[in-house]
PDB file of C-alpha atoms in Angstrom:
ATOM      1  CA  UNK A   1       4.268  16.640 129.471  1.00 33.00           C
ATOM      2  CA  UNK A   2       3.602  14.026 126.132  1.00 35.00           C
ATOM      3  CA  UNK A   3       4.949  10.499 125.477  1.00 35.00           C
ATOM      4  CA  UNK A   4       7.190   9.676 122.754  1.00 35.00           C
ATOM      5  CA  UNK A   5       4.880   7.789 119.604  1.00 36.00           C
ATOM      6  CA  UNK A   6       5.588   4.522 118.906  1.00 38.00           C
ATOM      7  CA  UNK A   7       7.560   3.852 115.646  1.00 36.00           C
ATOM      8  CA  UNK A   8       5.798   4.742 112.445  1.00 39.00           C
ATOM      9  CA  UNK A   9       5.751   1.626 109.733  1.00 42.00           C
ATOM     10  CA  UNK A  10       5.419   3.972 106.904  1.00 45.00           C
ATOM     11  CA  UNK A  11       9.049   5.568 108.096  1.00 45.00           C
ATOM     12  CA  UNK A  12       9.887   9.182 107.651  1.00 45.00           C
ATOM     13  CA  UNK A  13       6.632  11.769 107.298  1.00 47.00           C
ATOM     14  CA  UNK A  14       5.117  12.684 105.729  1.00 47.00           C
ATOM     15  CA  UNK A  15       3.493   9.511 104.324  1.00 48.00           C
ATOM     16  CA  UNK A  16       1.813   9.483 101.387  1.00 46.00           C
ATOM     17  CA  UNK A  17      -1.463   8.242 101.417  1.00 44.00           C
ATOM     18  CA  UNK A  18      -3.635   7.695  98.101  1.00 46.00           C
ATOM     19  CA  UNK A  19      -5.173   4.449  98.551  1.00 52.00           C
ATOM     20  CA  UNK A  20      -2.977   2.765 100.956  1.00 57.00           C
ATOM     21  CA  UNK A  21      -2.711   2.340 104.925  1.00 66.00           C
ATOM     22  CA  UNK A  22      -0.044   3.070 107.397  1.00 78.00           C
ATOM     23  CA  UNK A  23      -0.030   1.976 110.739  1.00 83.00           C
ATOM     24  CA  UNK A  24       1.365   2.141 113.975  1.00 87.00           C
ATOM     25  CA  UNK A  25       0.882   0.733 116.812  1.00 88.00           C
ATOM     26  CA  UNK A  26      -1.901   1.668 119.627  1.00 90.00           C
ATOM     27  CA  UNK A  27      -0.287   0.500 122.555  1.00 89.00           C
ATOM     28  CA  UNK A  28       0.605   3.332 125.331  1.00 91.00           C
ATOM     29  CA  UNK A  29      -1.357   6.020 123.599  1.00 93.00           C
ATOM     30  CA  UNK A  30      -3.922   8.451 126.020  1.00 93.00           C
ATOM     31  CA  UNK A  31      -6.884   7.239 126.424  1.00 94.00           C
ATOM     32  CA  UNK A  32      -9.113   8.996 129.202  1.00 92.00           C
ATOM     33  CA  UNK A  33      -7.257  12.485 128.164  1.00 95.00           C
ATOM     34  CA  UNK A  34      -5.168  13.283 125.158  1.00 95.00           C
ATOM     35  CA  UNK A  35      -4.182  15.206 122.459  1.00 96.00           C
ATOM     36  CA  UNK A  36      -2.931  14.562 119.076  1.00 96.00           C
ATOM     37  CA  UNK A  37      -1.882  16.756 116.430  1.00 96.00           C
ATOM     38  CA  UNK A  38      -0.684  15.820 112.668  1.00 96.00           C
ATOM     39  CA  UNK A  39      -0.423  17.661 109.492  1.00 95.00           C
ATOM     40  CA  UNK A  40      -2.676  17.179 106.493  1.00 94.00           C
ATOM     41  CA  UNK A  41      -1.841  18.298 102.946  1.00 91.00           C
ATOM     42  CA  UNK A  42      -4.636  17.155 100.276  1.00 91.00           C
ATOM     43  CA  UNK A  43      -3.615  16.344  97.091  1.00 88.00           C
ATOM     44  CA  UNK A  44      -6.587  18.114  95.312  1.00 82.00           C
ATOM     45  CA  UNK A  45      -9.596  20.131  96.380  1.00 80.00           C
ATOM     46  CA  UNK A  46     -12.302  17.790  95.725  1.00 77.00           C
ATOM     47  CA  UNK A  47     -14.695  17.091  98.363  1.00 80.00           C
ATOM     48  CA  UNK A  48     -15.026  13.429  99.557  1.00 85.00           C
ATOM     49  CA  UNK A  49     -14.937  11.326 102.494  1.00 90.00           C
ATOM     50  CA  UNK A  50     -11.846  10.460 103.629  1.00 92.00           C
ATOM     51  CA  UNK A  51      -9.663   9.722 107.220  1.00 94.00           C
ATOM     52  CA  UNK A  52      -6.629  10.895 108.671  1.00 95.00           C
ATOM     53  CA  UNK A  53      -6.525   8.945 111.692  1.00 96.00           C
ATOM     54  CA  UNK A  54      -7.985   5.843 112.857  1.00 96.00           C
ATOM     55  CA  UNK A  55      -7.800   4.267 116.318  1.00 96.00           C
ATOM     56  CA  UNK A  56     -10.960   2.864 116.777  1.00 96.00           C
ATOM     57  CA  UNK A  57     -11.646  -1.100 117.312  1.00 95.00           C
ATOM     58  CA  UNK A  58     -14.775  -2.578 119.213  1.00 96.00           C
ATOM     59  CA  UNK A  59     -16.315   1.510 119.539  1.00 96.00           C
ATOM     60  CA  UNK A  60     -13.174   2.032 121.496  1.00 96.00           C
ATOM     61  CA  UNK A  61     -10.888   5.007 120.342  1.00 97.00           C
ATOM     62  CA  UNK A  62     -10.246   8.068 118.210  1.00 97.00           C
ATOM     63  CA  UNK A  63     -11.100   8.749 114.730  1.00 97.00           C
ATOM     64  CA  UNK A  64     -10.395  11.901 112.741  1.00 98.00           C
ATOM     65  CA  UNK A  65     -12.028  12.181 109.407  1.00 97.00           C
ATOM     66  CA  UNK A  66     -13.439  14.870 106.830  1.00 95.00           C
ATOM     67  CA  UNK A  67     -16.867  14.234 105.509  1.00 95.00           C
ATOM     68  CA  UNK A  68     -18.063  14.369 101.890  1.00 92.00           C
ATOM     69  CA  UNK A  69     -19.023  18.244 103.188  1.00 94.00           C
ATOM     70  CA  UNK A  70     -15.721  18.890 103.602  1.00 94.00           C
ATOM     71  CA  UNK A  71     -16.480  18.984 107.574  1.00 96.00           C
ATOM     72  CA  UNK A  72     -13.665  17.651 110.168  1.00 97.00           C
ATOM     73  CA  UNK A  73     -15.096  14.984 112.358  1.00 98.00           C
ATOM     74  CA  UNK A  74     -13.556  13.925 115.184  1.00 98.00           C
ATOM     75  CA  UNK A  75     -15.078  10.474 116.740  1.00 98.00           C
ATOM     76  CA  UNK A  76     -14.529   9.545 120.210  1.00 98.00           C
ATOM     77  CA  UNK A  77     -15.725   5.821 121.249  1.00 97.00           C
ATOM     78  CA  UNK A  78     -15.718   4.321 125.015  1.00 97.00           C
ATOM     79  CA  UNK A  79     -16.953   0.498 123.856  1.00 96.00           C
ATOM     80  CA  UNK A  80     -20.750   1.333 124.744  1.00 96.00           C
ATOM     81  CA  UNK A  81     -21.298   4.431 122.024  1.00 96.00           C
ATOM     82  CA  UNK A  82     -19.297   6.836 119.926  1.00 97.00           C
ATOM     83  CA  UNK A  83     -19.954  11.004 119.739  1.00 97.00           C
ATOM     84  CA  UNK A  84     -19.128  13.299 116.789  1.00 98.00           C
ATOM     85  CA  UNK A  85     -17.838  16.575 117.348  1.00 98.00           C
ATOM     86  CA  UNK A  86     -18.327  18.015 113.664  1.00 98.00           C
ATOM     87  CA  UNK A  87     -17.001  21.628 112.257  1.00 98.00           C
ATOM     88  CA  UNK A  88     -18.547  23.558 109.737  1.00 98.00           C
ATOM     89  CA  UNK A  89     -17.299  22.783 106.049  1.00 96.00           C
ATOM     90  CA  UNK A  90     -13.752  23.748 105.838  1.00 96.00           C
ATOM     91  CA  UNK A  91     -12.078  25.246 102.669  1.00 94.00           C
ATOM     92  CA  UNK A  92      -9.107  22.940 101.578  1.00 93.00           C
ATOM     93  CA  UNK A  93      -6.631  23.939  98.949  1.00 93.00           C
ATOM     94  CA  UNK A  94      -4.777  21.248  97.171  1.00 90.00           C
ATOM     95  CA  UNK A  95      -0.795  21.047  97.981  1.00 91.00           C
ATOM     96  CA  UNK A  96      -1.538  23.226 101.125  1.00 94.00           C
ATOM     97  CA  UNK A  97      -0.223  21.952 104.436  1.00 95.00           C
ATOM     98  CA  UNK A  98      -2.779  22.170 107.325  1.00 96.00           C
ATOM     99  CA  UNK A  99      -1.826  21.655 110.703  1.00 97.00           C
ATOM    100  CA  UNK A 100      -4.453  19.617 112.644  1.00 98.00           C
ATOM    101  CA  UNK A 101      -4.745  19.413 116.574  1.00 98.00           C
ATOM    102  CA  UNK A 102      -7.508  17.190 118.499  1.00 98.00           C
ATOM    103  CA  UNK A 103      -8.100  17.046 122.258  1.00 97.00           C
ATOM    104  CA  UNK A 104     -10.195  14.948 124.529  1.00 97.00           C
ATOM    105  CA  UNK A 105     -11.095  14.593 128.159  1.00 96.00           C
ATOM    106  CA  UNK A 106     -13.662  14.814 130.976  1.00 96.00           C
ATOM    107  CA  UNK A 107     -16.465  14.409 128.255  1.00 97.00           C
ATOM    108  CA  UNK A 108     -14.883  17.598 126.446  1.00 97.00           C
ATOM    109  CA  UNK A 109     -13.733  17.418 122.566  1.00 98.00           C
ATOM    110  CA  UNK A 110     -11.599  20.108 120.498  1.00 98.00           C
ATOM    111  CA  UNK A 111     -10.867  20.236 116.969  1.00 98.00           C
ATOM    112  CA  UNK A 112      -8.310  22.859 115.816  1.00 98.00           C
ATOM    113  CA  UNK A 113      -7.150  23.634 112.082  1.00 98.00           C
ATOM    114  CA  UNK A 114      -4.000  25.978 111.939  1.00 97.00           C
ATOM    115  CA  UNK A 115      -4.597  27.254 115.630  1.00 97.00           C
ATOM    116  CA  UNK A 116      -7.903  27.994 114.868  1.00 98.00           C
ATOM    117  CA  UNK A 117     -11.056  26.537 117.081  1.00 98.00           C
ATOM    118  CA  UNK A 118     -13.245  24.860 114.384  1.00 98.00           C
ATOM    119  CA  UNK A 119     -15.694  22.280 116.392  1.00 98.00           C
ATOM    120  CA  UNK A 120     -16.008  21.541 119.937  1.00 98.00           C
ATOM    121  CA  UNK A 121     -18.055  19.725 122.482  1.00 98.00           C
ATOM    122  CA  UNK A 122     -18.466  21.663 125.527  1.00 97.00           C
ATOM    123  CA  UNK A 123     -21.228  19.954 127.388  1.00 97.00           C
ATOM    124  CA  UNK A 124     -19.513  17.198 128.694  1.00 97.00           C
ATOM    125  CA  UNK A 125     -21.463  14.681 126.420  1.00 97.00           C
ATOM    126  CA  UNK A 126     -18.436  13.669 124.468  1.00 97.00           C
ATOM    127  CA  UNK A 127     -17.156   9.874 125.181  1.00 97.00           C
ATOM    128  CA  UNK A 128     -13.919   9.044 126.626  1.00 95.00           C
ATOM    129  CA  UNK A 129     -11.672   6.250 125.049  1.00 96.00           C
ATOM    130  CA  UNK A 130     -10.732   3.416 127.117  1.00 95.00           C
ATOM    131  CA  UNK A 131      -8.615   2.033 124.591  1.00 96.00           C
ATOM    132  CA  UNK A 132      -7.368   2.096 120.959  1.00 95.00           C
ATOM    133  CA  UNK A 133      -6.842  -0.691 118.248  1.00 95.00           C
ATOM    134  CA  UNK A 134      -3.727  -2.690 118.536  1.00 93.00           C
ATOM    135  CA  UNK A 135      -2.635  -1.405 115.226  1.00 90.00           C
ATOM    136  CA  UNK A 136      -4.011   2.081 114.534  1.00 92.00           C
ATOM    137  CA  UNK A 137      -4.190   3.472 111.212  1.00 92.00           C
ATOM    138  CA  UNK A 138      -2.992   6.558 109.620  1.00 91.00           C
ATOM    139  CA  UNK A 139      -4.154   8.384 106.685  1.00 89.00           C
ATOM    140  CA  UNK A 140      -7.224   5.924 106.332  1.00 89.00           C
ATOM    141  CA  UNK A 141      -9.802   3.819 108.139  1.00 91.00           C
ATOM    142  CA  UNK A 142      -8.403   0.852 109.714  1.00 88.00           C
ATOM    143  CA  UNK A 143     -10.366  -1.317 107.100  1.00 87.00           C
ATOM    144  CA  UNK A 144      -8.957   0.870 104.738  1.00 82.00           C
ATOM    145  CA  UNK A 145     -12.176   1.993 102.555  1.00 85.00           C
ATOM    146  CA  UNK A 146     -11.400   6.020 103.484  1.00 89.00           C
ATOM    147  CA  UNK A 147      -7.957   6.977 101.957  1.00 88.00           C
ATOM    148  CA  UNK A 148      -6.865  10.841 102.815  1.00 89.00           C
ATOM    149  CA  UNK A 149      -6.007  11.497  99.391  1.00 87.00           C
ATOM    150  CA  UNK A 150      -2.978  13.441 100.753  1.00 87.00           C
ATOM    151  CA  UNK A 151      -0.147  13.422 102.830  1.00 88.00           C
ATOM    152  CA  UNK A 152      -0.519  13.185 106.729  1.00 90.00           C
ATOM    153  CA  UNK A 153       2.494  13.446 108.903  1.00 90.00           C
ATOM    154  CA  UNK A 154       3.234  11.082 111.836  1.00 87.00           C
ATOM    155  CA  UNK A 155       1.064  11.856 114.357  1.00 93.00           C
ATOM    156  CA  UNK A 156       1.881  13.312 117.781  1.00 93.00           C
ATOM    157  CA  UNK A 157       0.704  12.171 120.515  1.00 94.00           C
ATOM    158  CA  UNK A 158       0.173  13.601 124.396  1.00 93.00           C
ATOM    159  CA  UNK A 159      -1.761  14.286 127.441  1.00 90.00           C
ATOM    160  CA  UNK A 160      -4.608  17.215 127.660  1.00 84.00           C
TER     161      UNK A 160
END
């Protein structure tokens, strides 16, 4: 079973995130083994670095971003180091909604787009988060420097 996420500061989903940061509390979110689902609707198809979810502080937590090549990148940190699970370049159509899911635990990591597995770490080298930031970012990195340039739904958290 899953846990109910804490209230989100931006109100009802989806959150429009062009250049702002929406936050929710990181306390109580799964660490050693977890799953997050959200929906991303890009405003346009321009390839650029953008972040959808960031819970990393002091190298601990989870981050889901797209890089400048339109690859999905799941970063997991345990406080000592981080590892990245990266997809091949993905196709994104402006104003089209894409359900995304990430899972981690026991050194494994998985990224799914619209139900299809697009990236995985299966050799048990993925770091296991030991904590999350007190206030996590939705639609950007915590520092506010990589906006999603699209809508990001309220993340749903659960255990793997």
